JSON list of C-alpha atoms in Angstrom, two decimals:
[
{"chain": "A", "resi": 1, "resn": "MET", "atom": "CA", "xyz": [-8.61, 92.43, -31.13]},
{"chain": "A", "resi": 2, "resn": "THR", "atom": "CA", "xyz": [-4.44, 90.18, -31.33]},
{"chain": "A", "resi": 3, "resn": "THR", "atom": "CA", "xyz": [-3.28, 89.93, -34.77]},
{"chain": "A", "resi": 4, "resn": "PRO", "atom": "CA", "xyz": [-4.43, 87.01, -36.60]},
{"chain": "A", "resi": 5, "resn": "GLN", "atom": "CA", "xyz": [-1.37, 84.24, -36.80]},
{"chain": "A", "resi": 6, "resn": "ALA", "atom": "CA", "xyz": [-2.60, 82.10, -39.94]},
{"chain": "A", "resi": 7, "resn": "VAL", "atom": "CA", "xyz": [-4.08, 83.08, -43.21]},
{"chain": "A", "resi": 8, "resn": "ILE", "atom": "CA", "xyz": [-6.19, 80.43, -45.09]},
{"chain": "A", "resi": 9, "resn": "PHE", "atom": "CA", "xyz": [-6.60, 80.49, -48.07]},
{"chain": "A", "resi": 10, "resn": "ASP", "atom": "CA", "xyz": [-9.18, 78.87, -50.43]},
{"chain": "A", "resi": 11, "resn": "ILE", "atom": "CA", "xyz": [-8.14, 78.67, -53.76]},
{"chain": "A", "resi": 12, "resn": "GLY", "atom": "CA", "xyz": [-10.77, 77.22, -56.04]},
{"chain": "A", "resi": 13, "resn": "ASN", "atom": "CA", "xyz": [-11.98, 81.69, -57.09]},
{"chain": "A", "resi": 14, "resn": "VAL", "atom": "CA", "xyz": [-10.28, 82.65, -55.03]},
{"chain": "A", "resi": 15, "resn": "LEU", "atom": "CA", "xyz": [-6.10, 82.00, -56.39]},
{"chain": "A", "resi": 16, "resn": "LEU", "atom": "CA", "xyz": [-7.29, 80.17, -58.95]},
{"chain": "A", "resi": 17, "resn": "GLU", "atom": "CA", "xyz": [-11.02, 81.58, -61.22]},
{"chain": "A", "resi": 18, "resn": "TRP", "atom": "CA", "xyz": [-12.56, 77.63, -61.37]},
{"chain": "A", "resi": 19, "resn": "ASN", "atom": "CA", "xyz": [-15.78, 77.93, -63.58]},
{"chain": "A", "resi": 20, "resn": "PRO", "atom": "CA", "xyz": [-15.56, 74.79, -65.28]},
{"chain": "A", "resi": 21, "resn": "GLU", "atom": "CA", "xyz": [-19.11, 76.44, -67.89]},
{"chain": "A", "resi": 22, "resn": "ARG", "atom": "CA", "xyz": [-17.11, 78.42, -69.47]},
{"chain": "A", "resi": 23, "resn": "PHE", "atom": "CA", "xyz": [-14.44, 76.62, -70.89]},
{"chain": "A", "resi": 24, "resn": "TYR", "atom": "CA", "xyz": [-16.58, 74.28, -71.28]},
{"chain": "A", "resi": 25, "resn": "ASP", "atom": "CA", "xyz": [-19.32, 77.57, -73.66]},
{"chain": "A", "resi": 26, "resn": "TRP", "atom": "CA", "xyz": [-15.30, 77.92, -75.13]},
{"chain": "A", "resi": 27, "resn": "GLN", "atom": "CA", "xyz": [-14.66, 74.51, -76.16]},
{"chain": "A", "resi": 28, "resn": "ILE", "atom": "CA", "xyz": [-17.91, 73.08, -77.13]},
{"chain": "A", "resi": 29, "resn": "GLY", "atom": "CA", "xyz": [-20.35, 76.55, -77.06]},
{"chain": "A", "resi": 30, "resn": "ARG", "atom": "CA", "xyz": [-23.20, 77.12, -74.52]},
{"chain": "A", "resi": 31, "resn": "ALA", "atom": "CA", "xyz": [-26.31, 75.16, -76.05]},
{"chain": "A", "resi": 32, "resn": "GLN", "atom": "CA", "xyz": [-23.95, 72.03, -75.91]},
{"chain": "A", "resi": 33, "resn": "ARG", "atom": "CA", "xyz": [-22.22, 72.77, -72.80]},
{"chain": "A", "resi": 34, "resn": "GLU", "atom": "CA", "xyz": [-25.95, 73.05, -71.24]},
{"chain": "A", "resi": 35, "resn": "ALA", "atom": "CA", "xyz": [-26.68, 70.08, -72.30]},
{"chain": "A", "resi": 36, "resn": "LEU", "atom": "CA", "xyz": [-24.18, 67.96, -72.16]},
{"chain": "A", "resi": 37, "resn": "PHE", "atom": "CA", "xyz": [-24.06, 69.06, -67.59]},
{"chain": "A", "resi": 38, "resn": "ALA", "atom": "CA", "xyz": [-27.63, 68.43, -68.28]},
{"chain": "A", "resi": 39, "resn": "GLU", "atom": "CA", "xyz": [-26.93, 64.90, -68.46]},
{"chain": "A", "resi": 40, "resn": "VAL", "atom": "CA", "xyz": [-23.97, 64.62, -67.20]},
{"chain": "A", "resi": 41, "resn": "ASP", "atom": "CA", "xyz": [-23.95, 65.00, -63.33]},
{"chain": "A", "resi": 42, "resn": "LEU", "atom": "CA", "xyz": [-20.09, 66.87, -63.85]},
{"chain": "A", "resi": 43, "resn": "HIS", "atom": "CA", "xyz": [-19.44, 68.80, -60.86]},
{"chain": "A", "resi": 44, "resn": "ALA", "atom": "CA", "xyz": [-20.77, 64.86, -58.85]},
{"chain": "A", "resi": 45, "resn": "MET", "atom": "CA", "xyz": [-17.70, 64.03, -59.68]},
{"chain": "A", "resi": 46, "resn": "ASN", "atom": "CA", "xyz": [-15.56, 66.18, -59.32]},
{"chain": "A", "resi": 47, "resn": "GLU", "atom": "CA", "xyz": [-17.21, 66.09, -56.12]},
{"chain": "A", "resi": 48, "resn": "ALA", "atom": "CA", "xyz": [-15.59, 62.13, -55.60]},
{"chain": "A", "resi": 49, "resn": "ILE", "atom": "CA", "xyz": [-12.38, 63.66, -57.45]},
{"chain": "A", "resi": 50, "resn": "ASP", "atom": "CA", "xyz": [-12.40, 66.20, -53.85]},
{"chain": "A", "resi": 51, "resn": "ALA", "atom": "CA", "xyz": [-13.13, 63.67, -51.02]},
{"chain": "A", "resi": 52, "resn": "GLY", "atom": "CA", "xyz": [-10.57, 61.20, -52.85]},
{"chain": "A", "resi": 53, "resn": "ALA", "atom": "CA", "xyz": [-10.94, 59.19, -55.55]},
{"chain": "A", "resi": 54, "resn": "PRO", "atom": "CA", "xyz": [-8.57, 59.03, -58.31]},
{"chain": "A", "resi": 55, "resn": "PHE", "atom": "CA", "xyz": [-8.64, 62.18, -60.84]},
{"chain": "A", "resi": 56, "resn": "ARG", "atom": "CA", "xyz": [-8.09, 60.34, -63.86]},
{"chain": "A", "resi": 57, "resn": "ASP", "atom": "CA", "xyz": [-9.44, 56.52, -63.36]},
{"chain": "A", "resi": 58, "resn": "THR", "atom": "CA", "xyz": [-12.86, 58.79, -61.99]},
{"chain": "A", "resi": 59, "resn": "ILE", "atom": "CA", "xyz": [-13.25, 60.72, -65.38]},
{"chain": "A", "resi": 60, "resn": "TYR", "atom": "CA", "xyz": [-12.11, 58.36, -67.87]},
{"chain": "A", "resi": 61, "resn": "ASP", "atom": "CA", "xyz": [-14.82, 55.57, -65.99]},
{"chain": "A", "resi": 62, "resn": "LEU", "atom": "CA", "xyz": [-17.71, 57.43, -66.44]},
{"chain": "A", "resi": 63, "resn": "ALA", "atom": "CA", "xyz": [-16.97, 58.46, -69.44]},
{"chain": "A", "resi": 64, "resn": "ASP", "atom": "CA", "xyz": [-16.53, 55.29, -71.01]},
{"chain": "A", "resi": 65, "resn": "ARG", "atom": "CA", "xyz": [-20.44, 54.57, -69.51]},
{"chain": "A", "resi": 66, "resn": "THR", "atom": "CA", "xyz": [-21.38, 57.31, -71.17]},
{"chain": "A", "resi": 67, "resn": "PRO", "atom": "CA", "xyz": [-20.17, 57.26, -74.22]},
{"chain": "A", "resi": 68, "resn": "ASP", "atom": "CA", "xyz": [-22.57, 59.62, -76.05]},
{"chain": "A", "resi": 69, "resn": "TRP", "atom": "CA", "xyz": [-20.59, 62.40, -73.89]},
{"chain": "A", "resi": 70, "resn": "ALA", "atom": "CA", "xyz": [-17.43, 60.25, -73.22]},
{"chain": "A", "resi": 71, "resn": "ASP", "atom": "CA", "xyz": [-14.33, 63.29, -75.75]},
{"chain": "A", "resi": 72, "resn": "GLU", "atom": "CA", "xyz": [-16.06, 65.92, -73.68]},
{"chain": "A", "resi": 73, "resn": "ILE", "atom": "CA", "xyz": [-15.93, 64.08, -70.12]},
{"chain": "A", "resi": 74, "resn": "ARG", "atom": "CA", "xyz": [-12.37, 63.48, -70.87]},
{"chain": "A", "resi": 75, "resn": "MET", "atom": "CA", "xyz": [-11.72, 66.93, -71.28]},
{"chain": "A", "resi": 76, "resn": "TRP", "atom": "CA", "xyz": [-12.24, 67.69, -67.53]},
{"chain": "A", "resi": 77, "resn": "HIS", "atom": "CA", "xyz": [-8.80, 65.69, -67.27]},
{"chain": "A", "resi": 78, "resn": "ASP", "atom": "CA", "xyz": [-7.04, 66.44, -70.36]},
{"chain": "A", "resi": 79, "resn": "ASN", "atom": "CA", "xyz": [-7.57, 70.23, -70.05]},
{"chain": "A", "resi": 80, "resn": "TRP", "atom": "CA", "xyz": [-7.63, 70.24, -66.93]},
{"chain": "A", "resi": 81, "resn": "LEU", "atom": "CA", "xyz": [-5.39, 73.28, -66.80]},
{"chain": "A", "resi": 82, "resn": "ASP", "atom": "CA", "xyz": [-6.90, 75.32, -69.88]},
{"chain": "A", "resi": 83, "resn": "MET", "atom": "CA", "xyz": [-10.65, 75.29, -66.77]},
{"chain": "A", "resi": 84, "resn": "ALA", "atom": "CA", "xyz": [-8.20, 76.05, -64.03]},
{"chain": "A", "resi": 85, "resn": "SER", "atom": "CA", "xyz": [-7.53, 79.38, -64.80]},
{"chain": "A", "resi": 86, "resn": "PRO", "atom": "CA", "xyz": [-5.70, 81.76, -64.79]},
{"chain": "A", "resi": 87, "resn": "ARG", "atom": "CA", "xyz": [-4.64, 82.27, -61.88]},
{"chain": "A", "resi": 88, "resn": "ILE", "atom": "CA", "xyz": [-6.31, 86.17, -59.55]},
{"chain": "A", "resi": 89, "resn": "ASP", "atom": "CA", "xyz": [-2.96, 87.06, -59.49]},
{"chain": "A", "resi": 90, "resn": "GLY", "atom": "CA", "xyz": [-4.57, 90.75, -56.71]},
{"chain": "A", "resi": 91, "resn": "SER", "atom": "CA", "xyz": [-4.87, 86.94, -54.15]},
{"chain": "A", "resi": 92, "resn": "VAL", "atom": "CA", "xyz": [-0.97, 85.68, -55.77]},
{"chain": "A", "resi": 93, "resn": "THR", "atom": "CA", "xyz": [0.39, 89.20, -54.32]},
{"chain": "A", "resi": 94, "resn": "LEU", "atom": "CA", "xyz": [-1.01, 89.01, -50.72]},
{"chain": "A", "resi": 95, "resn": "LEU", "atom": "CA", "xyz": [-0.45, 85.08, -50.44]},
{"chain": "A", "resi": 96, "resn": "ARG", "atom": "CA", "xyz": [3.45, 86.31, -51.50]},
{"chain": "A", "resi": 97, "resn": "ALA", "atom": "CA", "xyz": [3.48, 89.60, -49.37]},
{"chain": "A", "resi": 98, "resn": "LEU", "atom": "CA", "xyz": [2.15, 87.60, -46.38]},
{"chain": "A", "resi": 99, "resn": "ARG", "atom": "CA", "xyz": [5.11, 85.39, -46.66]},
{"chain": "A", "resi": 100, "resn": "SER", "atom": "CA", "xyz": [7.11, 88.51, -46.86]},
{"chain": "A", "resi": 101, "resn": "ARG", "atom": "CA", "xyz": [6.14, 89.45, -43.07]},
{"chain": "A", "resi": 102, "resn": "GLY", "atom": "CA", "xyz": [7.36, 86.10, -41.77]},
{"chain": "A", "resi": 103, "resn": "VAL", "atom": "CA", "xyz": [3.11, 85.36, -41.34]},
{"chain": "A", "resi": 104, "resn": "ALA", "atom": "CA", "xyz": [1.71, 82.32, -41.91]},
{"chain": "A", "resi": 105, "resn": "VAL", "atom": "CA", "xyz": [0.12, 80.86, -44.65]},
{"chain": "A", "resi": 106, "resn": "PHE", "atom": "CA", "xyz": [-2.05, 77.64, -45.18]},
{"chain": "A", "resi": 107, "resn": "ALA", "atom": "CA", "xyz": [-4.38, 76.47, -47.78]},
{"chain": "A", "resi": 108, "resn": "LEU", "atom": "CA", "xyz": [-7.99, 74.52, -46.76]},
{"chain": "A", "resi": 109, "resn": "THR", "atom": "CA", "xyz": [-8.59, 73.30, -50.44]},
{"chain": "A", "resi": 110, "resn": "ASN", "atom": "CA", "xyz": [-11.17, 70.90, -51.82]},
{"chain": "A", "resi": 111, "resn": "PHE", "atom": "CA", "xyz": [-8.91, 69.94, -54.35]},
{"chain": "A", "resi": 112, "resn": "GLY", "atom": "CA", "xyz": [-8.15, 66.27, -55.27]},
{"chain": "A", "resi": 113, "resn": "THR", "atom": "CA", "xyz": [-5.03, 64.73, -54.87]},
{"chain": "A", "resi": 114, "resn": "GLY", "atom": "CA", "xyz": [-4.53, 64.18, -59.10]},
{"chain": "A", "resi": 115, "resn": "SER", "atom": "CA", "xyz": [-5.81, 67.38, -59.82]},
{"chain": "A", "resi": 116, "resn": "PHE", "atom": "CA", "xyz": [-3.35, 69.56, -57.09]},
{"chain": "A", "resi": 117, "resn": "ASP", "atom": "CA", "xyz": [0.01, 67.80, -57.89]},
{"chain": "A", "resi": 118, "resn": "TYR", "atom": "CA", "xyz": [-0.27, 68.73, -61.68]},
{"chain": "A", "resi": 119, "resn": "ALA", "atom": "CA", "xyz": [-1.95, 71.94, -61.23]},
{"chain": "A", "resi": 120, "resn": "LYS", "atom": "CA", "xyz": [1.07, 73.09, -59.25]},
{"chain": "A", "resi": 121, "resn": "THR", "atom": "CA", "xyz": [3.44, 72.17, -62.86]},
{"chain": "A", "resi": 122, "resn": "ARG", "atom": "CA", "xyz": [1.58, 75.25, -63.58]},
{"chain": "A", "resi": 123, "resn": "TYR", "atom": "CA", "xyz": [1.29, 76.80, -60.86]},
{"chain": "A", "resi": 124, "resn": "ASP", "atom": "CA", "xyz": [4.49, 77.35, -58.25]},
{"chain": "A", "resi": 125, "resn": "PHE", "atom": "CA", "xyz": [2.72, 79.30, -55.75]},
{"chain": "A", "resi": 126, "resn": "LEU", "atom": "CA", "xyz": [1.08, 76.31, -54.80]},
{"chain": "A", "resi": 127, "resn": "SER", "atom": "CA", "xyz": [4.34, 75.09, -53.27]},
{"chain": "A", "resi": 128, "resn": "GLU", "atom": "CA", "xyz": [4.67, 78.72, -52.19]},
{"chain": "A", "resi": 129, "resn": "PHE", "atom": "CA", "xyz": [1.58, 77.39, -48.63]},
{"chain": "A", "resi": 130, "resn": "ASP", "atom": "CA", "xyz": [3.36, 76.40, -45.24]},
{"chain": "A", "resi": 131, "resn": "ARG", "atom": "CA", "xyz": [1.19, 74.25, -44.65]},
{"chain": "A", "resi": 132, "resn": "ALA", "atom": "CA", "xyz": [-1.29, 72.99, -46.64]},
{"chain": "A", "resi": 133, "resn": "TYR", "atom": "CA", "xyz": [-4.87, 71.15, -46.41]},
{"chain": "A", "resi": 134, "resn": "VAL", "atom": "CA", "xyz": [-6.85, 69.14, -48.94]},
{"chain": "A", "resi": 135, "resn": "SER", "atom": "CA", "xyz": [-9.49, 67.48, -48.66]},
{"chain": "A", "resi": 136, "resn": "GLY", "atom": "CA", "xyz": [-8.79, 64.60, -51.32]},
{"chain": "A", "resi": 137, "resn": "HIS", "atom": "CA", "xyz": [-5.89, 64.55, -48.96]},
{"chain": "A", "resi": 138, "resn": "LEU", "atom": "CA", "xyz": [-7.24, 64.23, -46.09]},
{"chain": "A", "resi": 139, "resn": "GLY", "atom": "CA", "xyz": [-10.56, 62.16, -46.77]},
{"chain": "A", "resi": 140, "resn": "VAL", "atom": "CA", "xyz": [-13.14, 64.75, -46.06]},
{"chain": "A", "resi": 141, "resn": "THR", "atom": "CA", "xyz": [-14.07, 67.94, -48.18]},
{"chain": "A", "resi": 142, "resn": "LYS", "atom": "CA", "xyz": [-15.73, 71.89, -46.28]},
{"chain": "A", "resi": 143, "resn": "PRO", "atom": "CA", "xyz": [-18.23, 72.85, -44.87]},
{"chain": "A", "resi": 144, "resn": "ASP", "atom": "CA", "xyz": [-17.99, 69.06, -43.23]},
{"chain": "A", "resi": 145, "resn": "PRO", "atom": "CA", "xyz": [-16.58, 70.30, -39.74]},
{"chain": "A", "resi": 146, "resn": "ARG", "atom": "CA", "xyz": [-14.35, 67.69, -39.49]},
{"chain": "A", "resi": 147, "resn": "ILE", "atom": "CA", "xyz": [-12.12, 69.22, -42.43]},
{"chain": "A", "resi": 148, "resn": "TYR", "atom": "CA", "xyz": [-12.11, 72.52, -39.59]},
{"chain": "A", "resi": 149, "resn": "GLU", "atom": "CA", "xyz": [-11.09, 70.25, -37.49]},
{"chain": "A", "resi": 150, "resn": "ARG", "atom": "CA", "xyz": [-8.10, 68.62, -38.61]},
{"chain": "A", "resi": 151, "resn": "VAL", "atom": "CA", "xyz": [-6.58, 72.09, -39.82]},
{"chain": "A", "resi": 152, "resn": "GLU", "atom": "CA", "xyz": [-6.88, 72.49, -35.66]},
{"chain": "A", "resi": 153, "resn": "ALA", "atom": "CA", "xyz": [-5.75, 69.44, -34.70]},
{"chain": "A", "resi": 154, "resn": "ASP", "atom": "CA", "xyz": [-2.86, 70.39, -36.75]},
{"chain": "A", "resi": 155, "resn": "CYS", "atom": "CA", "xyz": [-1.50, 73.62, -36.96]},
{"chain": "A", "resi": 156, "resn": "GLY", "atom": "CA", "xyz": [-1.99, 73.86, -32.98]},
{"chain": "A", "resi": 157, "resn": "LEU", "atom": "CA", "xyz": [-3.53, 77.73, -33.09]},
{"chain": "A", "resi": 158, "resn": "PRO", "atom": "CA", "xyz": [-6.95, 78.36, -31.33]},
{"chain": "A", "resi": 159, "resn": "PRO", "atom": "CA", "xyz": [-9.47, 78.97, -33.29]},
{"chain": "A", "resi": 160, "resn": "GLY", "atom": "CA", "xyz": [-10.36, 82.76, -32.90]},
{"chain": "A", "resi": 161, "resn": "SER", "atom": "CA", "xyz": [-5.70, 83.08, -34.11]},
{"chain": "A", "resi": 162, "resn": "LEU", "atom": "CA", "xyz": [-7.52, 81.20, -37.67]},
{"chain": "A", "resi": 163, "resn": "LEU", "atom": "CA", "xyz": [-8.31, 84.49, -40.41]},
{"chain": "A", "resi": 164, "resn": "PHE", "atom": "CA", "xyz": [-9.71, 82.13, -43.45]},
{"chain": "A", "resi": 165, "resn": "THR", "atom": "CA", "xyz": [-11.29, 83.80, -46.94]},
{"chain": "A", "resi": 166, "resn": "ASP", "atom": "CA", "xyz": [-13.23, 81.22, -49.32]},
{"chain": "A", "resi": 167, "resn": "ASP", "atom": "CA", "xyz": [-15.87, 82.07, -51.86]},
{"chain": "A", "resi": 168, "resn": "ARG", "atom": "CA", "xyz": [-18.55, 79.74, -50.26]},
{"chain": "A", "resi": 169, "resn": "GLU", "atom": "CA", "xyz": [-21.14, 80.87, -47.61]},
{"chain": "A", "resi": 170, "resn": "ALA", "atom": "CA", "xyz": [-21.16, 77.31, -46.00]},
{"chain": "A", "resi": 171, "resn": "ASN", "atom": "CA", "xyz": [-17.86, 76.62, -46.00]},
{"chain": "A", "resi": 172, "resn": "ILE", "atom": "CA", "xyz": [-17.65, 80.00, -44.18]},
{"chain": "A", "resi": 173, "resn": "ALA", "atom": "CA", "xyz": [-20.67, 79.81, -42.29]},
{"chain": "A", "resi": 174, "resn": "VAL", "atom": "CA", "xyz": [-18.74, 76.27, -40.41]},
{"chain": "A", "resi": 175, "resn": "ALA", "atom": "CA", "xyz": [-15.44, 78.42, -39.74]},
{"chain": "A", "resi": 176, "resn": "LEU", "atom": "CA", "xyz": [-17.28, 81.17, -38.03]},
{"chain": "A", "resi": 177, "resn": "GLN", "atom": "CA", "xyz": [-20.10, 78.56, -36.37]},
{"chain": "A", "resi": 178, "resn": "ARG", "atom": "CA", "xyz": [-15.55, 76.92, -34.58]},
{"chain": "A", "resi": 179, "resn": "GLY", "atom": "CA", "xyz": [-14.51, 80.64, -33.89]},
{"chain": "A", "resi": 180, "resn": "TRP", "atom": "CA", "xyz": [-12.70, 80.96, -36.76]},
{"chain": "A", "resi": 181, "resn": "ARG", "atom": "CA", "xyz": [-12.58, 84.39, -37.99]},
{"chain": "A", "resi": 182, "resn": "CYS", "atom": "CA", "xyz": [-13.46, 84.95, -41.54]},
{"chain": "A", "resi": 183, "resn": "HIS", "atom": "CA", "xyz": [-13.35, 86.93, -44.87]},
{"chain": "A", "resi": 184, "resn": "LEU", "atom": "CA", "xyz": [-16.14, 85.92, -47.68]},
{"chain": "A", "resi": 185, "resn": "PHE", "atom": "CA", "xyz": [-14.23, 86.16, -50.94]},
{"chain": "A", "resi": 186, "resn": "GLU", "atom": "CA", "xyz": [-15.65, 88.41, -53.77]},
{"chain": "A", "resi": 187, "resn": "GLY", "atom": "CA", "xyz": [-12.23, 90.14, -54.61]},
{"chain": "A", "resi": 188, "resn": "TRP", "atom": "CA", "xyz": [-8.72, 90.55, -54.50]},
{"chain": "A", "resi": 189, "resn": "GLN", "atom": "CA", "xyz": [-9.55, 94.07, -53.34]},
{"chain": "A", "resi": 190, "resn": "GLY", "atom": "CA", "xyz": [-11.09, 93.14, -50.34]},
{"chain": "A", "resi": 191, "resn": "TRP", "atom": "CA", "xyz": [-9.79, 91.00, -48.60]},
{"chain": "A", "resi": 192, "resn": "ALA", "atom": "CA", "xyz": [-6.51, 93.39, -49.66]},
{"chain": "A", "resi": 193, "resn": "ARG", "atom": "CA", "xyz": [-8.56, 95.66, -47.14]},
{"chain": "A", "resi": 194, "resn": "ARG", "atom": "CA", "xyz": [-9.16, 93.01, -44.17]},
{"chain": "A", "resi": 195, "resn": "LEU", "atom": "CA", "xyz": [-5.46, 92.20, -44.68]},
{"chain": "A", "resi": 196, "resn": "VAL", "atom": "CA", "xyz": [-5.10, 96.00, -44.00]},
{"chain": "A", "resi": 197, "resn": "THR", "atom": "CA", "xyz": [-7.56, 96.26, -41.64]},
{"chain": "A", "resi": 198, "resn": "GLU", "atom": "CA", "xyz": [-6.51, 93.24, -39.62]},
{"chain": "A", "resi": 199, "resn": "GLY", "atom": "CA", "xyz": [-3.14, 94.79, -38.88]},
{"chain": "A", "resi": 200, "resn": "LEU", "atom": "CA", "xyz": [-0.67, 92.32, -41.23]},
{"chain": "A", "resi": 201, "resn": "LEU", "atom": "CA", "xyz": [-0.13, 93.78, -44.56]},
{"chain": "A", "resi": 202, "resn": "ASN", "atom": "CA", "xyz": [0.27, 97.47, -45.75]},
{"chain": "A", "resi": 203, "resn": "GLU", "atom": "CA", "xyz": [-1.53, 99.40, -47.99]},
{"chain": "A", "resi": 204, "resn": "LYS", "atom": "CA", "xyz": [1.23, 99.57, -50.08]},
{"chain": "A", "resi": 205, "resn": "GLU", "atom": "CA", "xyz": [2.34, 95.86, -49.28]},
{"chain": "A", "resi": 206, "resn": "ALA", "atom": "CA", "xyz": [-1.89, 94.95, -49.98]},
{"chain": "A", "resi": 207, "resn": "GLY", "atom": "CA", "xyz": [-2.08, 96.73, -54.21]},
{"chain": "A", "resi": 208, "resn": "LEU", "atom": "CA", "xyz": [-4.12, 99.24, -52.26]}
]
């Protein structure tokens, strides 16, 4: 099998840890967090942002309509950089090792436009992709097949030459159906071993 021509990273829980429940447990305690998430569908709010809804306005509008939890809902915006953290250093090292080797590295991520721009103010590696396919800009989110079609059309590479890692099985499943090579991300070490197996890095470069 030929070596992949491009490596595609998801971001949340691949390059950055993403666990809003953990953040709220830290801020308001587990019992309050469980009550908040039971009464307010914050994940649906975030999915709307990932699909292109405005970052701040979407969160603040929901807070205004939910006065009992207004302060907590606004935290999703006001403390967002603390929620989207920490970075996964091993994965960042792999991204940079691939680029040093001259391998094309893309992002394919469910991320809002405003929140992605905000994240780049803290995480410099988010500006290092050769191409960044951000759902908020594209108006479609994984695992909708259309977002994968957009990647293929834009980069011009055959599906079998793309190596994609994501932490969600549903996102991987659609990519596999399209003929992409895929790796279910469960830790940077497993991803590193896959990159070595594909002939893209040696063990030293992969940190193994």
